[in-house]
Every structure is written in C-alpha cells, then in structure tokens.
Amino acid sequence: MQCSPKDKYKYKGVGLFSLPLHKILIQPEKLGRKVVVDHKDNNRLNNQKRNLRICLHKDNMKNRKKTDGLSSKYKGVHWHEKSKMWKVKITADGKHTTHGYYTNETAAANCYNYYALKFHGEFALINDCKFMSKEEWLSFKKEKDKTSSYRGVSKVGENWISQIWDNKNKRNCRIGSFMTELEAALAYDYKALEIKGDKAKLNFYKEDQKNNESNSN
C-alpha cells in the first residue's frame, strides 16, 4: 500500500515509511532512523529478534564482512607483495594496527581472529578457517627483511638512501644517496636535528656528541 504525498507530509520525521524491517522489529524508543541495529550472524535477511541488537555505529562496523576482491579470502589479511608474506591488519578504536607478517595465510587468519576477539569482543566477526593455537600460528610469523639497522636508512641498488618524515610539511623528505651505510645514517641524524631539534630520535649522534664533550674536558 502506497502513501499519498499528503500522508507522507503528515508523518514526516516519524520514520514510519522508511525504517527497514530490522529497526521496526527492535522498536527502539525515540531513536527513529538514527538507531543502529546489528545482525549478530551478519545475515541481513535473518530478522529474528534474538539475532538483532542495538549498538553504536563503530560496533556495527566491527561486524562488517570482508570486502570482495581483496588478495585474501580472509578478513583482515592482505598479501604484501614486497615481503612476499601475508600481512594482518585490524582497526581498533579508530586506529589501524598491524600485527605481523606470516608465511601461511591460515596462520594470518588465526592471528586476525585472536585480535578481533580481543579488541571487538561480542561484535567480532572472525574468519571461518582451520583453528590454530596461538603458539602454532605465531610459528609462521616473520619479521620483514631490513636492509639497514639504522633509522631512516635503506639500500636501493648499490647505494644507501637516507630519508626522514617531515611533520611540519607532512611529507617524506629524501636526504640523499650515499656510498656507505654509515654516511647515510649520519646524514639522517644531522637532518633529524635540523627538523626536530631536541625531540629528534637519532642513530648515534647524541652519544658521539657526549663523548666529544667529555674528551674536550
């Protein structure tokens, strides 16, 4: 049965003609269109009252299904081409966090499940995969290969590249290309002091400076 334009105007703001079925069934008082109703099993066609719950929008997003077309069949798991491993990411309290790189996709899915339950509780939508104990899925975790142990230094081809994040200009600043790793690390320290002053996190410049000062005394 359709409503006449007159009836729609009469009931404008009441929400009687636009609320989806799951909101009508819950009947939240004085919330109308603004209420968020979550389907516990993630099936929007299952509108049994025991499958519905009022929640915050952020909680409803925790229960969201995996986006189609991604590199992994599991939620929170992505193929990291550079490292040739499966990367685990999860959003908690509005922040994206990474929980490691794994050589096994199922292990990565178990890792996501672990943190989803930890951060999202009853709203966690976990992956349907073979269960692994924490000890087992952690055995597949690997650290990304680092070309340098120094902050802000990486090897590209035969040269060492030094770069730093410039908070003021909101951009990654390339300092230069160097023949040795040590030169690149020193260049990073000098640039960090120039940009960030006393707040700069350095490789070894402050320690060297202290040694020079003590030797001069």
PDB file of C-alpha atoms in Angstrom:
ATOM      1  CA  MET A   1       0.000   0.000   0.000  1.00  0.00           C
ATOM      2  CA  GLN A   2       1.423   3.343  -1.045  1.00  0.00           C
ATOM      3  CA  CYS A   3       1.081   6.538   0.954  1.00  0.00           C
ATOM      4  CA  SER A   4      -0.249   9.712  -0.568  1.00  0.00           C
ATOM      5  CA  PRO A   5       2.023  12.796  -0.581  1.00  0.00           C
ATOM      6  CA  LYS A   6      -0.310  14.299   1.991  1.00  0.00           C
ATOM      7  CA  ASP A   7       0.154  11.341   4.364  1.00  0.00           C
ATOM      8  CA  LYS A   8       3.917  11.439   3.906  1.00  0.00           C
ATOM      9  CA  TYR A   9       3.969  15.089   4.882  1.00  0.00           C
ATOM     10  CA  LYS A  10       1.727  14.344   7.857  1.00  0.00           C
ATOM     11  CA  TYR A  11       4.103  11.686   9.186  1.00  0.00           C
ATOM     12  CA  LYS A  12       7.328  13.444   8.174  1.00  0.00           C
ATOM     13  CA  GLY A  13      10.072  12.819  10.724  1.00  0.00           C
ATOM     14  CA  VAL A  14       8.269   9.906  12.364  1.00  0.00           C
ATOM     15  CA  GLY A  15      10.111   7.337  10.286  1.00  0.00           C
ATOM     16  CA  LEU A  16       7.141   5.043   9.676  1.00  0.00           C
ATOM     17  CA  PHE A  17       7.626   4.697   5.933  1.00  0.00           C
ATOM     18  CA  SER A  18      11.415   4.394   5.607  1.00  0.00           C
ATOM     19  CA  LEU A  19      12.584   2.259   8.504  1.00  0.00           C
ATOM     20  CA  PRO A  20      13.903  -1.167   7.446  1.00  0.00           C
ATOM     21  CA  LEU A  21      12.298  -4.251   8.928  1.00  0.00           C
ATOM     22  CA  HIS A  22      15.040  -4.978  11.473  1.00  0.00           C
ATOM     23  CA  LYS A  23      14.629  -1.497  13.005  1.00  0.00           C
ATOM     24  CA  ILE A  24      10.849  -1.806  13.144  1.00  0.00           C
ATOM     25  CA  LEU A  25      11.152  -5.163  14.937  1.00  0.00           C
ATOM     26  CA  ILE A  26      13.534  -3.803  17.577  1.00  0.00           C
ATOM     27  CA  GLN A  27      11.302  -0.742  18.140  1.00  0.00           C
ATOM     28  CA  PRO A  28      13.914   1.466  19.800  1.00  0.00           C
ATOM     29  CA  GLU A  29      12.256   4.292  21.716  1.00  0.00           C
ATOM     30  CA  LYS A  30      12.685   7.828  20.346  1.00  0.00           C
ATOM     31  CA  LEU A  31      15.601   6.896  18.109  1.00  0.00           C
ATOM     32  CA  GLY A  32      13.884   6.536  14.745  1.00  0.00           C
ATOM     33  CA  ARG A  33      16.230   6.472  11.751  1.00  0.00           C
ATOM     34  CA  LYS A  34      19.326   7.203  13.827  1.00  0.00           C
ATOM     35  CA  VAL A  35      19.356   3.868  15.625  1.00  0.00           C
ATOM     36  CA  VAL A  36      21.898   1.252  14.534  1.00  0.00           C
ATOM     37  CA  VAL A  37      20.701  -2.351  14.650  1.00  0.00           C
ATOM     38  CA  ASP A  38      23.257  -5.081  14.160  1.00  0.00           C
ATOM     39  CA  HIS A  39      22.621  -8.591  12.805  1.00  0.00           C
ATOM     40  CA  LYS A  40      24.629 -10.903  15.054  1.00  0.00           C
ATOM     41  CA  ASP A  41      25.156 -13.554  12.369  1.00  0.00           C
ATOM     42  CA  ASN A  42      25.771 -10.902   9.664  1.00  0.00           C
ATOM     43  CA  ASN A  43      22.794 -12.184   7.669  1.00  0.00           C
ATOM     44  CA  ARG A  44      20.583  -9.165   6.909  1.00  0.00           C
ATOM     45  CA  LEU A  45      17.730 -11.475   5.969  1.00  0.00           C
ATOM     46  CA  ASN A  46      17.676 -13.089   9.403  1.00  0.00           C
ATOM     47  CA  ASN A  47      15.474 -10.627  11.284  1.00  0.00           C
ATOM     48  CA  GLN A  48      14.600 -12.832  14.233  1.00  0.00           C
ATOM     49  CA  LYS A  49      14.660 -10.676  17.363  1.00  0.00           C
ATOM     50  CA  ARG A  50      17.272 -12.876  19.025  1.00  0.00           C
ATOM     51  CA  ASN A  51      19.579 -12.111  16.084  1.00  0.00           C
ATOM     52  CA  LEU A  52      19.213  -8.316  16.434  1.00  0.00           C
ATOM     53  CA  ARG A  53      20.877  -5.908  18.850  1.00  0.00           C
ATOM     54  CA  ILE A  54      21.048  -2.151  19.219  1.00  0.00           C
ATOM     55  CA  CYS A  55      24.604  -0.874  19.048  1.00  0.00           C
ATOM     56  CA  LEU A  56      26.868   2.033  18.190  1.00  0.00           C
ATOM     57  CA  HIS A  57      27.901   2.593  14.582  1.00  0.00           C
ATOM     58  CA  LYS A  58      31.519   1.686  15.414  1.00  0.00           C
ATOM     59  CA  ASP A  59      30.361  -1.644  16.854  1.00  0.00           C
ATOM     60  CA  ASN A  60      28.263  -2.325  13.772  1.00  0.00           C
ATOM     61  CA  MET A  61      31.359  -1.740  11.617  1.00  0.00           C
ATOM     62  CA  LYS A  62      33.305  -4.341  13.616  1.00  0.00           C
ATOM     63  CA  ASN A  63      30.820  -6.960  12.443  1.00  0.00           C
ATOM     64  CA  ARG A  64      31.200  -5.968   8.775  1.00  0.00           C
ATOM     65  CA  LYS A  65      32.018  -8.664   6.229  1.00  0.00           C
ATOM     66  CA  LYS A  66      35.270  -8.783   4.282  1.00  0.00           C
ATOM     67  CA  THR A  67      35.335  -6.608   1.179  1.00  0.00           C
ATOM     68  CA  ASP A  68      35.170  -8.677  -2.013  1.00  0.00           C
ATOM     69  CA  GLY A  69      38.024  -8.692  -4.486  1.00  0.00           C
ATOM     70  CA  LEU A  70      40.899  -8.431  -1.998  1.00  0.00           C
ATOM     71  CA  SER A  71      44.054 -10.539  -2.125  1.00  0.00           C
ATOM     72  CA  SER A  72      42.986 -12.923   0.658  1.00  0.00           C
ATOM     73  CA  LYS A  73      39.805 -14.858   1.267  1.00  0.00           C
ATOM     74  CA  TYR A  74      40.091 -13.957   4.954  1.00  0.00           C
ATOM     75  CA  LYS A  75      39.107 -10.750   6.688  1.00  0.00           C
ATOM     76  CA  GLY A  76      41.984  -8.604   7.915  1.00  0.00           C
ATOM     77  CA  VAL A  77      44.553 -10.491   5.826  1.00  0.00           C
ATOM     78  CA  HIS A  78      46.329  -8.970   2.823  1.00  0.00           C
ATOM     79  CA  TRP A  79      49.111 -10.171   0.532  1.00  0.00           C
ATOM     80  CA  HIS A  80      52.187  -7.962   0.958  1.00  0.00           C
ATOM     81  CA  GLU A  81      53.962  -8.110  -2.376  1.00  0.00           C
ATOM     82  CA  LYS A  82      57.283  -6.622  -1.229  1.00  0.00           C
ATOM     83  CA  SER A  83      57.832  -9.101   1.605  1.00  0.00           C
ATOM     84  CA  LYS A  84      56.011 -11.962  -0.164  1.00  0.00           C
ATOM     85  CA  MET A  85      54.034 -12.653   3.011  1.00  0.00           C
ATOM     86  CA  TRP A  86      50.514 -12.295   4.419  1.00  0.00           C
ATOM     87  CA  LYS A  87      50.024  -9.099   6.413  1.00  0.00           C
ATOM     88  CA  VAL A  88      47.480  -8.853   9.272  1.00  0.00           C
ATOM     89  CA  LYS A  89      45.700  -5.564   9.940  1.00  0.00           C
ATOM     90  CA  ILE A  90      42.806  -4.684  12.229  1.00  0.00           C
ATOM     91  CA  THR A  91      41.028  -1.467  13.217  1.00  0.00           C
ATOM     92  CA  ALA A  92      40.624  -0.837  16.949  1.00  0.00           C
ATOM     93  CA  ASP A  93      39.325   2.407  18.473  1.00  0.00           C
ATOM     94  CA  GLY A  94      39.533   4.108  15.102  1.00  0.00           C
ATOM     95  CA  LYS A  95      43.192   3.226  14.571  1.00  0.00           C
ATOM     96  CA  HIS A  96      44.618   0.787  12.017  1.00  0.00           C
ATOM     97  CA  THR A  97      47.129  -1.566  13.609  1.00  0.00           C
ATOM     98  CA  THR A  98      49.384  -4.175  12.031  1.00  0.00           C
ATOM     99  CA  HIS A  99      50.000  -7.496  13.772  1.00  0.00           C
ATOM    100  CA  GLY A 100      52.725  -9.077  11.747  1.00  0.00           C
ATOM    101  CA  TYR A 101      53.678 -10.813   8.533  1.00  0.00           C
ATOM    102  CA  TYR A 102      53.040 -14.530   8.024  1.00  0.00           C
ATOM    103  CA  THR A 103      54.240 -17.130   5.559  1.00  0.00           C
ATOM    104  CA  ASN A 104      50.951 -19.032   5.901  1.00  0.00           C
ATOM    105  CA  GLU A 105      47.552 -17.492   5.046  1.00  0.00           C
ATOM    106  CA  THR A 106      45.603 -19.608   7.539  1.00  0.00           C
ATOM    107  CA  ALA A 107      48.016 -18.637  10.306  1.00  0.00           C
ATOM    108  CA  ALA A 108      47.422 -14.985   9.416  1.00  0.00           C
ATOM    109  CA  ALA A 109      43.649 -15.568   9.572  1.00  0.00           C
ATOM    110  CA  ASN A 110      44.023 -17.100  13.048  1.00  0.00           C
ATOM    111  CA  CYS A 111      46.076 -14.096  14.107  1.00  0.00           C
ATOM    112  CA  TYR A 112      43.271 -11.782  12.952  1.00  0.00           C
ATOM    113  CA  ASN A 113      40.689 -13.882  14.834  1.00  0.00           C
ATOM    114  CA  TYR A 114      42.749 -13.620  18.029  1.00  0.00           C
ATOM    115  CA  TYR A 115      42.951  -9.828  17.925  1.00  0.00           C
ATOM    116  CA  ALA A 116      39.370  -9.402  16.666  1.00  0.00           C
ATOM    117  CA  LEU A 117      38.071 -11.221  19.743  1.00  0.00           C
ATOM    118  CA  LYS A 118      40.461  -9.242  21.950  1.00  0.00           C
ATOM    119  CA  PHE A 119      39.512  -5.803  20.578  1.00  0.00           C
ATOM    120  CA  HIS A 120      35.949  -6.302  19.331  1.00  0.00           C
ATOM    121  CA  GLY A 121      34.523  -8.770  21.848  1.00  0.00           C
ATOM    122  CA  GLU A 122      30.967  -9.862  21.073  1.00  0.00           C
ATOM    123  CA  PHE A 123      30.970  -7.840  17.840  1.00  0.00           C
ATOM    124  CA  ALA A 124      33.984  -9.635  16.386  1.00  0.00           C
ATOM    125  CA  LEU A 125      33.431 -11.261  13.003  1.00  0.00           C
ATOM    126  CA  ILE A 126      36.054 -13.974  12.892  1.00  0.00           C
ATOM    127  CA  ASN A 127      37.315 -15.916   9.903  1.00  0.00           C
ATOM    128  CA  ASP A 128      35.972 -19.375   9.169  1.00  0.00           C
ATOM    129  CA  CYS A 129      39.258 -21.240   8.928  1.00  0.00           C
ATOM    130  CA  LYS A 130      41.164 -24.159  10.416  1.00  0.00           C
ATOM    131  CA  PHE A 131      41.832 -23.413  14.069  1.00  0.00           C
ATOM    132  CA  MET A 132      45.434 -22.970  15.186  1.00  0.00           C
ATOM    133  CA  SER A 133      46.687 -22.422  18.716  1.00  0.00           C
ATOM    134  CA  LYS A 134      48.486 -19.133  19.337  1.00  0.00           C
ATOM    135  CA  GLU A 135      51.797 -20.959  19.545  1.00  0.00           C
ATOM    136  CA  GLU A 136      51.152 -22.617  16.180  1.00  0.00           C
ATOM    137  CA  TRP A 137      50.134 -19.507  14.221  1.00  0.00           C
ATOM    138  CA  LEU A 138      52.953 -17.486  15.771  1.00  0.00           C
ATOM    139  CA  SER A 139      55.429 -20.033  14.394  1.00  0.00           C
ATOM    140  CA  PHE A 140      54.606 -18.714  10.892  1.00  0.00           C
ATOM    141  CA  LYS A 141      55.276 -15.089  11.841  1.00  0.00           C
ATOM    142  CA  LYS A 142      58.306 -13.486  10.236  1.00  0.00           C
ATOM    143  CA  GLU A 143      59.960 -10.110  10.531  1.00  0.00           C
ATOM    144  CA  LYS A 144      60.218  -8.015   7.400  1.00  0.00           C
ATOM    145  CA  ASP A 145      63.706  -8.007   5.954  1.00  0.00           C
ATOM    146  CA  LYS A 146      65.514  -4.790   6.790  1.00  0.00           C
ATOM    147  CA  THR A 147      68.356  -3.603   4.623  1.00  0.00           C
ATOM    148  CA  SER A 148      69.781  -1.443   7.412  1.00  0.00           C
ATOM    149  CA  SER A 149      69.827  -1.423  11.200  1.00  0.00           C
ATOM    150  CA  TYR A 150      69.955   2.387  11.181  1.00  0.00           C
ATOM    151  CA  ARG A 151      66.925   4.640  11.460  1.00  0.00           C
ATOM    152  CA  GLY A 152      65.875   6.243   8.174  1.00  0.00           C
ATOM    153  CA  VAL A 153      68.340   4.243   6.067  1.00  0.00           C
ATOM    154  CA  SER A 154      67.600   1.698   3.339  1.00  0.00           C
ATOM    155  CA  LYS A 155      69.546   0.151   0.480  1.00  0.00           C
ATOM    156  CA  VAL A 156      68.433   0.728  -3.095  1.00  0.00           C
ATOM    157  CA  GLY A 157      70.598  -0.975  -5.655  1.00  0.00           C
ATOM    158  CA  GLU A 158      74.241  -0.343  -4.785  1.00  0.00           C
ATOM    159  CA  ASN A 159      73.583   2.859  -2.813  1.00  0.00           C
ATOM    160  CA  TRP A 160      72.294   3.688   0.663  1.00  0.00           C
ATOM    161  CA  ILE A 161      69.294   6.044   0.787  1.00  0.00           C
ATOM    162  CA  SER A 162      68.623   8.329   3.742  1.00  0.00           C
ATOM    163  CA  GLN A 163      65.152   9.795   4.287  1.00  0.00           C
ATOM    164  CA  ILE A 164      63.043  11.278   7.095  1.00  0.00           C
ATOM    165  CA  TRP A 165      59.415  12.196   7.748  1.00  0.00           C
ATOM    166  CA  ASP A 166      58.877  15.959   7.976  1.00  0.00           C
ATOM    167  CA  ASN A 167      55.936  16.545  10.336  1.00  0.00           C
ATOM    168  CA  LYS A 168      55.751  20.261   9.581  1.00  0.00           C
ATOM    169  CA  ASN A 169      55.283  19.808   5.840  1.00  0.00           C
ATOM    170  CA  LYS A 170      53.569  16.409   6.147  1.00  0.00           C
ATOM    171  CA  ARG A 171      55.834  14.674   3.640  1.00  0.00           C
ATOM    172  CA  ASN A 172      58.645  12.180   3.397  1.00  0.00           C
ATOM    173  CA  CYS A 173      61.904  14.056   2.840  1.00  0.00           C
ATOM    174  CA  ARG A 174      64.681  12.335   0.903  1.00  0.00           C
ATOM    175  CA  ILE A 175      68.034  13.437   2.314  1.00  0.00           C
ATOM    176  CA  GLY A 176      70.288  11.844  -0.267  1.00  0.00           C
ATOM    177  CA  SER A 177      72.055   8.822  -1.714  1.00  0.00           C
ATOM    178  CA  PHE A 178      75.340   7.623  -0.196  1.00  0.00           C
ATOM    179  CA  MET A 179      78.066   5.122  -0.939  1.00  0.00           C
ATOM    180  CA  THR A 180      78.141   3.730   2.612  1.00  0.00           C
ATOM    181  CA  GLU A 181      75.538   2.867   5.225  1.00  0.00           C
ATOM    182  CA  LEU A 182      77.369   4.916   7.864  1.00  0.00           C
ATOM    183  CA  GLU A 183      77.296   8.077   5.740  1.00  0.00           C
ATOM    184  CA  ALA A 184      73.558   7.677   5.221  1.00  0.00           C
ATOM    185  CA  ALA A 185      72.964   7.179   8.973  1.00  0.00           C
ATOM    186  CA  LEU A 186      74.999  10.292   9.835  1.00  0.00           C
ATOM    187  CA  ALA A 187      73.128  12.326   7.231  1.00  0.00           C
ATOM    188  CA  TYR A 188      69.853  11.191   8.807  1.00  0.00           C
ATOM    189  CA  ASP A 189      70.979  12.336  12.265  1.00  0.00           C
ATOM    190  CA  TYR A 190      72.008  15.799  11.093  1.00  0.00           C
ATOM    191  CA  LYS A 191      68.751  16.273   9.188  1.00  0.00           C
ATOM    192  CA  ALA A 192      66.705  14.988  12.146  1.00  0.00           C
ATOM    193  CA  LEU A 193      68.369  17.556  14.436  1.00  0.00           C
ATOM    194  CA  GLU A 194      67.687  20.289  11.890  1.00  0.00           C
ATOM    195  CA  ILE A 195      63.994  19.418  11.541  1.00  0.00           C
ATOM    196  CA  LYS A 196      63.063  18.148  15.019  1.00  0.00           C
ATOM    197  CA  GLY A 197      65.691  19.585  17.353  1.00  0.00           C
ATOM    198  CA  ASP A 198      65.890  18.020  20.804  1.00  0.00           C
ATOM    199  CA  LYS A 199      62.891  15.788  20.017  1.00  0.00           C
ATOM    200  CA  ALA A 200      64.779  14.010  17.252  1.00  0.00           C
ATOM    201  CA  LYS A 201      65.346  10.259  17.571  1.00  0.00           C
ATOM    202  CA  LEU A 202      68.854   9.598  16.324  1.00  0.00           C
ATOM    203  CA  ASN A 203      71.116   6.718  15.390  1.00  0.00           C
ATOM    204  CA  PHE A 204      74.218   7.681  17.351  1.00  0.00           C
ATOM    205  CA  TYR A 205      74.905  11.414  17.023  1.00  0.00           C
ATOM    206  CA  LYS A 206      73.943  12.346  20.596  1.00  0.00           C
ATOM    207  CA  GLU A 207      76.186   9.638  22.027  1.00  0.00           C
ATOM    208  CA  ASP A 208      79.117  10.784  19.878  1.00  0.00           C
ATOM    209  CA  GLN A 209      78.480  14.370  20.912  1.00  0.00           C
ATOM    210  CA  LYS A 210      78.611  13.413  24.585  1.00  0.00           C
ATOM    211  CA  ASN A 211      81.893  11.532  24.039  1.00  0.00           C
ATOM    212  CA  ASN A 212      83.444  14.518  22.246  1.00  0.00           C
ATOM    213  CA  GLU A 213      82.379  16.871  25.016  1.00  0.00           C
ATOM    214  CA  SER A 214      83.811  14.616  27.726  1.00  0.00           C
ATOM    215  CA  ASN A 215      87.092  14.222  25.797  1.00  0.00           C
ATOM    216  CA  SER A 216      87.445  18.001  25.366  1.00  0.00           C
ATOM    217  CA  ASN A 217      87.081  18.449  29.123  1.00  0.00           C
TER     218      ASN A 217
END
